[in-house]
XYZ file of C-alpha atoms in Angstrom:
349
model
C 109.192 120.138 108.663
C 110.672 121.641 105.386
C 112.035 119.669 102.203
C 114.385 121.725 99.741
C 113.003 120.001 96.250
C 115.694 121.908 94.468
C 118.142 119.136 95.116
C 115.315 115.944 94.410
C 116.383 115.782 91.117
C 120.225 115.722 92.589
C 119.414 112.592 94.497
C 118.360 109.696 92.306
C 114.578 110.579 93.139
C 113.691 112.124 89.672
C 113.265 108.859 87.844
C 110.460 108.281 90.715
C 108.167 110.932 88.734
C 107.777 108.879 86.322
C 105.501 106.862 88.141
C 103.381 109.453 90.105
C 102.835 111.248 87.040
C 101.769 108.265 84.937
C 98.835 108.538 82.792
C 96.009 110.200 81.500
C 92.431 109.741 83.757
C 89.165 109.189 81.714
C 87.042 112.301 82.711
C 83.665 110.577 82.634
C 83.576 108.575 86.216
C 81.519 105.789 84.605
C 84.063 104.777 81.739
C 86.673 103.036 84.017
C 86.094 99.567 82.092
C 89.534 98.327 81.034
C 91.520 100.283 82.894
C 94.474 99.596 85.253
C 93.992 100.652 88.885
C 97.654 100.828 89.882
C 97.695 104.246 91.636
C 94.565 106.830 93.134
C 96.738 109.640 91.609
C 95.967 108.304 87.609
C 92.499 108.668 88.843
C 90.210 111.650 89.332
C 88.059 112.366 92.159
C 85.304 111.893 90.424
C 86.287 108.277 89.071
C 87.172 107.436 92.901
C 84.031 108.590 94.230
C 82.285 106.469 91.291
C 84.160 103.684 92.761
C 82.886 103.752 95.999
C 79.428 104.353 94.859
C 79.828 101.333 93.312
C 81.200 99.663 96.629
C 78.168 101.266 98.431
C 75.742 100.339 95.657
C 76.939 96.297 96.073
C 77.257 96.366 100.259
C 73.397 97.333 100.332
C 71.997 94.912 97.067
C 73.789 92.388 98.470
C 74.691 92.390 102.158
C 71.635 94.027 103.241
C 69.060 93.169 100.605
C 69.946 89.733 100.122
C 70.439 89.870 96.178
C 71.838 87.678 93.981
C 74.476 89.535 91.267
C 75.960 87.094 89.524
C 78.118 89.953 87.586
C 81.488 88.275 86.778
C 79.788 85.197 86.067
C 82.208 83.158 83.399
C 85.303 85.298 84.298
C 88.243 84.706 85.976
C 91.298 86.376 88.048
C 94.856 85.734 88.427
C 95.801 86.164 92.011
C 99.113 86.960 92.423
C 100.457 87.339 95.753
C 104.594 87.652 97.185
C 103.305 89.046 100.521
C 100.841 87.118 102.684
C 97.794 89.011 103.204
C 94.615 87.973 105.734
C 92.130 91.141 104.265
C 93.486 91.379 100.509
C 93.199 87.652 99.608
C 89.774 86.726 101.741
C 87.697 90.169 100.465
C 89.664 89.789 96.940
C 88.677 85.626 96.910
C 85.077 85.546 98.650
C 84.399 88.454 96.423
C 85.097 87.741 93.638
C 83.356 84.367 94.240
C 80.427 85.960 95.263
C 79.514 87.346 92.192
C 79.946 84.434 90.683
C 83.754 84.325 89.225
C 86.449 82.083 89.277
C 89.774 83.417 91.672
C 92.595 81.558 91.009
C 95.197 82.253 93.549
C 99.012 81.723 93.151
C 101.539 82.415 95.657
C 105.701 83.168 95.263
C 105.780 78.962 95.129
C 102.962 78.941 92.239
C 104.759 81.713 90.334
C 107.810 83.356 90.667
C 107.450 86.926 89.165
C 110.197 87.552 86.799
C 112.735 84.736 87.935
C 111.853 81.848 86.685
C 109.898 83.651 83.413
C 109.886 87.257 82.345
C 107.334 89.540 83.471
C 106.554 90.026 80.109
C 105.521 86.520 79.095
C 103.823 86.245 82.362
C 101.804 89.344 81.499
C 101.057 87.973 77.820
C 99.745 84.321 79.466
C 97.855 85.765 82.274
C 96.112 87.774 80.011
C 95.523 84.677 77.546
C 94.021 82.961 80.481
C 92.167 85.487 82.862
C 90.053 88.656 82.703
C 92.461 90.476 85.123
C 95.505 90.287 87.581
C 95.608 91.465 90.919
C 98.843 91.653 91.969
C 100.206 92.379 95.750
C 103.993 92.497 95.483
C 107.480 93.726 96.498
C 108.766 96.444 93.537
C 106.430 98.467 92.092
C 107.893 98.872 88.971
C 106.862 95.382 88.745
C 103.460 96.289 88.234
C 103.874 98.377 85.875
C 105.569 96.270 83.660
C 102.232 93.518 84.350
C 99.954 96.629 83.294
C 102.068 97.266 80.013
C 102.283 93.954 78.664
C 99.209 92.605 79.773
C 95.647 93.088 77.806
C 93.488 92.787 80.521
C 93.032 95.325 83.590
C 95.921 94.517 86.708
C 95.161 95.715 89.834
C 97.633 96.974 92.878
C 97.023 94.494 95.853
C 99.955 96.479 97.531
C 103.146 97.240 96.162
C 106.092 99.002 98.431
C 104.621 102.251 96.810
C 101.202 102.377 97.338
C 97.953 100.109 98.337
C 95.035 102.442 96.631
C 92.838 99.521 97.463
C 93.054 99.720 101.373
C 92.559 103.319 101.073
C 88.915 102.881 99.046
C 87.848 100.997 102.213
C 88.908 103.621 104.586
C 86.801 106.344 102.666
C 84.013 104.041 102.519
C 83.907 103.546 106.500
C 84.542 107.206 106.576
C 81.479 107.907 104.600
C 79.281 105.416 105.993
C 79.943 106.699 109.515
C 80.157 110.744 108.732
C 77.841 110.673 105.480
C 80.549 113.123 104.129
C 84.374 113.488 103.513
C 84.617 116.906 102.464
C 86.261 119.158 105.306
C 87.613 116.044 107.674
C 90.830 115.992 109.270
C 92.519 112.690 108.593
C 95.628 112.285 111.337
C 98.079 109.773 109.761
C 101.071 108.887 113.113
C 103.528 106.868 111.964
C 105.883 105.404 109.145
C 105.657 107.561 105.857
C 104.703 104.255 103.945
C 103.046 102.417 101.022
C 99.212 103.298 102.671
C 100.289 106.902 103.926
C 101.446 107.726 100.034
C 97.688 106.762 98.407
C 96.280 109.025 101.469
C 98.644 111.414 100.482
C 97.221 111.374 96.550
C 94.094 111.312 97.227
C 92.599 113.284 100.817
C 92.522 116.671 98.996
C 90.853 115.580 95.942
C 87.603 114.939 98.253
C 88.370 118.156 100.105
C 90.214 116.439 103.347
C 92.926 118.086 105.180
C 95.648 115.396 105.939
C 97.984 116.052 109.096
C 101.167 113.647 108.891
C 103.532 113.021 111.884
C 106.515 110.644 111.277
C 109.683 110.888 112.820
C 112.943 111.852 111.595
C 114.259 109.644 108.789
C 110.674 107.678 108.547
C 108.757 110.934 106.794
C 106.503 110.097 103.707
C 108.737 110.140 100.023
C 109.467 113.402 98.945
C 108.113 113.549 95.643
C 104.611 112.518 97.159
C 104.910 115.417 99.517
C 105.589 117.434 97.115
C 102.913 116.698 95.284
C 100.160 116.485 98.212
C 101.398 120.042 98.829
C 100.634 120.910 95.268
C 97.256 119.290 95.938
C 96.187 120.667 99.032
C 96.220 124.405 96.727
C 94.464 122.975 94.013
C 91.376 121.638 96.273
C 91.908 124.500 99.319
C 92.919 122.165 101.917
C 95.068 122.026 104.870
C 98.715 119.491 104.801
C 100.788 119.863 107.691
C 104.075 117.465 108.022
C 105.395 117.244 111.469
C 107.315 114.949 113.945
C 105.400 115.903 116.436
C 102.380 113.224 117.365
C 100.103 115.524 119.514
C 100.341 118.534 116.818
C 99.098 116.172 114.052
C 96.538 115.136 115.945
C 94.990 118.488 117.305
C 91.556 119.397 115.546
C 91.755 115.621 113.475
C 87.955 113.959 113.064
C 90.501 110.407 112.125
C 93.092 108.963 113.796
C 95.190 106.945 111.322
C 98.244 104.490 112.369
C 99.664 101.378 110.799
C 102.517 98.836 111.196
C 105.668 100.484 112.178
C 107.752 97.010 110.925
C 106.289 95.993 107.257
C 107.276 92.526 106.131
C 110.259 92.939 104.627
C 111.535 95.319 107.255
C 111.933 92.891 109.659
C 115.930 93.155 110.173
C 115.210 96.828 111.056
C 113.073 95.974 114.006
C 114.877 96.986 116.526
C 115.621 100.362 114.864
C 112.374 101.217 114.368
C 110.708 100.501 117.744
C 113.577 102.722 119.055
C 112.955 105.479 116.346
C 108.657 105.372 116.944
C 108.941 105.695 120.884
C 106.093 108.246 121.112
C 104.298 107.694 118.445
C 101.779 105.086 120.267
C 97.948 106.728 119.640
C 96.851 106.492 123.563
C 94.044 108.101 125.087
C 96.600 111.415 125.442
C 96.582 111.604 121.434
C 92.600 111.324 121.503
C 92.501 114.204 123.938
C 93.665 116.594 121.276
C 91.536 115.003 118.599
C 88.425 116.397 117.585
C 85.026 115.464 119.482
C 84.035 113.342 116.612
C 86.823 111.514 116.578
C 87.265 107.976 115.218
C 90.275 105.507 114.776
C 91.245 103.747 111.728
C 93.855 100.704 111.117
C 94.368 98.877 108.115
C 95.771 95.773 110.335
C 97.553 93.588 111.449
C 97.870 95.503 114.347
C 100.363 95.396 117.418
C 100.234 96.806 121.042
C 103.004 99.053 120.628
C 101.099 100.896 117.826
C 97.790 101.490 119.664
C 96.739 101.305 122.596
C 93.702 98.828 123.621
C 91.447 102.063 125.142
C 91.481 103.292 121.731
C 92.009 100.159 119.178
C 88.703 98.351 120.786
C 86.674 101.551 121.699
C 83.376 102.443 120.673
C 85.494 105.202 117.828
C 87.077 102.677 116.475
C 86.188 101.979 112.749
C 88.979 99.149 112.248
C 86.442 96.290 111.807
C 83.663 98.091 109.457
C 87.135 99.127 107.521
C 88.157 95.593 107.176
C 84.930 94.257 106.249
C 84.956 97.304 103.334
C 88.071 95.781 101.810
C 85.839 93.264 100.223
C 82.904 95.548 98.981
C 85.530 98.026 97.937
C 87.513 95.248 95.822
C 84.451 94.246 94.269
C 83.855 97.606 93.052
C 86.928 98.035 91.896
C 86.639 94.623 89.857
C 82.748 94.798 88.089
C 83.925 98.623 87.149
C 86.994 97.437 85.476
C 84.981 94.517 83.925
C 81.561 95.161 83.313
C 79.038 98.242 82.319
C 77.584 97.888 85.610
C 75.822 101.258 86.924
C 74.633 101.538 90.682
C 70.873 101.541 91.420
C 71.732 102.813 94.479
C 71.351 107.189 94.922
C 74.603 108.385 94.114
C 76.398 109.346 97.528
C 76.909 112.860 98.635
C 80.661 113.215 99.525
């Protein structure tokens, strides 16, 4: 499937490149203290692969050797959350907890973003009060305006753009279970959402080749395309944009779905079911899947999505991937907030 670009700018989409093209990346991976992490594509490969070093680097210390890293000790972090979330708030919470900070957690009844006070002012208090903000909201323009005003480093819990942090956990899991990410195929089968967009600005800078297959009217946002084609030159890999399930998946080591209804999207129900009839992974999609193959879901998942053969088979990563959520968070966090460097080898990706 073809895009002509020529008329993007004709369409009310340019003021959208703003946003994608925001920022200037630190080029030493270790000097990410202070920083916003709002989008994967302000940050380089090498500062995302320092990232989940980090997340690797805290699983083993802690999980595994039983250590005690009291890091964020005496700091705290504003919680801000519009959408309901079972992985964000638990990994964000229990680990930020765990190394020994204070979470403070406010919902759309705790704080109303920008109604009943400016973003602004709630920027310039948060940042009075707390060492950061994570934020998982509606608009992300609203997140920008946090990162702006505010003094202290906001995070994207999820915005109708992107969610960069789900996408750290899936190349954790990825990397645990190959020990590499350069040359997979990652198989994305579905809506062209928030998720698919920080796969999309991010696969090629660790040398993955990224099939997408969305139908008709669902495909991924054009200027995103446009610049995961621009990306998959840079780094030599393969992007393929389809409607067509089975050729997306052909040759793909990862199997990647996701809800077809977001919350929000809940009056288009209906429509969309209709509109993704097809697009179910089943055990005829794993057929033209690599023989390494493994499945991926960021969750909460439904039947119609996936189904149970592949969702609870032995491929199936979805579990390990939501468990990474929290290691990958806490990365994410001591990077932005301390001088912290890993003990642990520095990972081969």
């Amino acid at each position: 499937m073809m895009f002509n670009f020529r008329s993007l700018f004709n369409t009310g989409l340019s003021n959208k490149i703003n946003h994608y093209r925001h920022g200037q990346p630190i080029r030493t991976p270790n000097l990410l203290k202070g920083r916003d992490f709002l989008s994967l594509q302000n940050y380089t490969a090498e500062e995302i692969k320092y990232l989940l070093w980090v997340a690797a680097d805290l699983k083993g210390r802690i999980k595994h050797n039983k250590e005690c890293l009291p890091l964020l000790q005496g700091k705290s972090l504003a919680m801000i959350f519009e959408k309901r979330s079972t992985r964000t708030r638990l990994s964000t919470e229990t680990g930020f907890a765990l190394l020994g900070g204070h979470p403070c957690f406010l919902t759309a009844q705790d704080i109303h973003l920008g109604i009943n006070e400016s973003i602004i002012d709630t920027a310039r208090v948060l940042s009075a009060m707390t060492d950061a903000v994570l934020a998982r909201v509606y608009k992300h323009n609203d997140l920008e305006v946090l990162a702006q005003e505010a003094t202290v480093p906001v995070i994207n819990g999820l915005s109708d753009s992107e969610h960069p942090i789900q996408i750290l956990a899936d190349y954790l899991t990825l990397q645990e279970h190959y020990g590499s990410l350069n040359g997979l195929t990652l198989s994305w089968i579905g809506d062209g959402n928030n998720v698919l967009n920080s796969i999309m600005l991010s696969a090629a800078k660790f040398g993955m080749n990224l099939h997408i297959a969305a139908p008709k009217g669902f495909e991924p946002d054009p200027i995103v395309t446009k610049i995961a084609e621009e990306y998959s030159v840079k780094y030599h890999t393969e992007f393929l944009l389809t409607t067509n399930p089975l050729e997306a998946a052909k040759g793909a080591n990862v199997l990647i779905t996701d809800t077809w209804i977001s919350m929000g999207q809940e009056e288009e129900k209906n429509q969309r079911l209709q509109a993704f009839q097809g697009y179910q992974i089943t055990m005829q999609t794993v057929k033209m899947a690599a023989p390494d193959w493994t499945f991926l879901h960021c969750l909460p998942r439904k039947p119609e999505e996936v189904v149970d053969e592949v969702f609870y088979s032995p491929q199936s990563l979805v579990f390990q991937e939501a468990e990474n959520r929290k290691w990958t968070i806490m990365a994410v966090l001591v990077s932005l907030l301390t001088d912290y460097s890993p003990q642990l080898q520095k990972l081969t990706f």
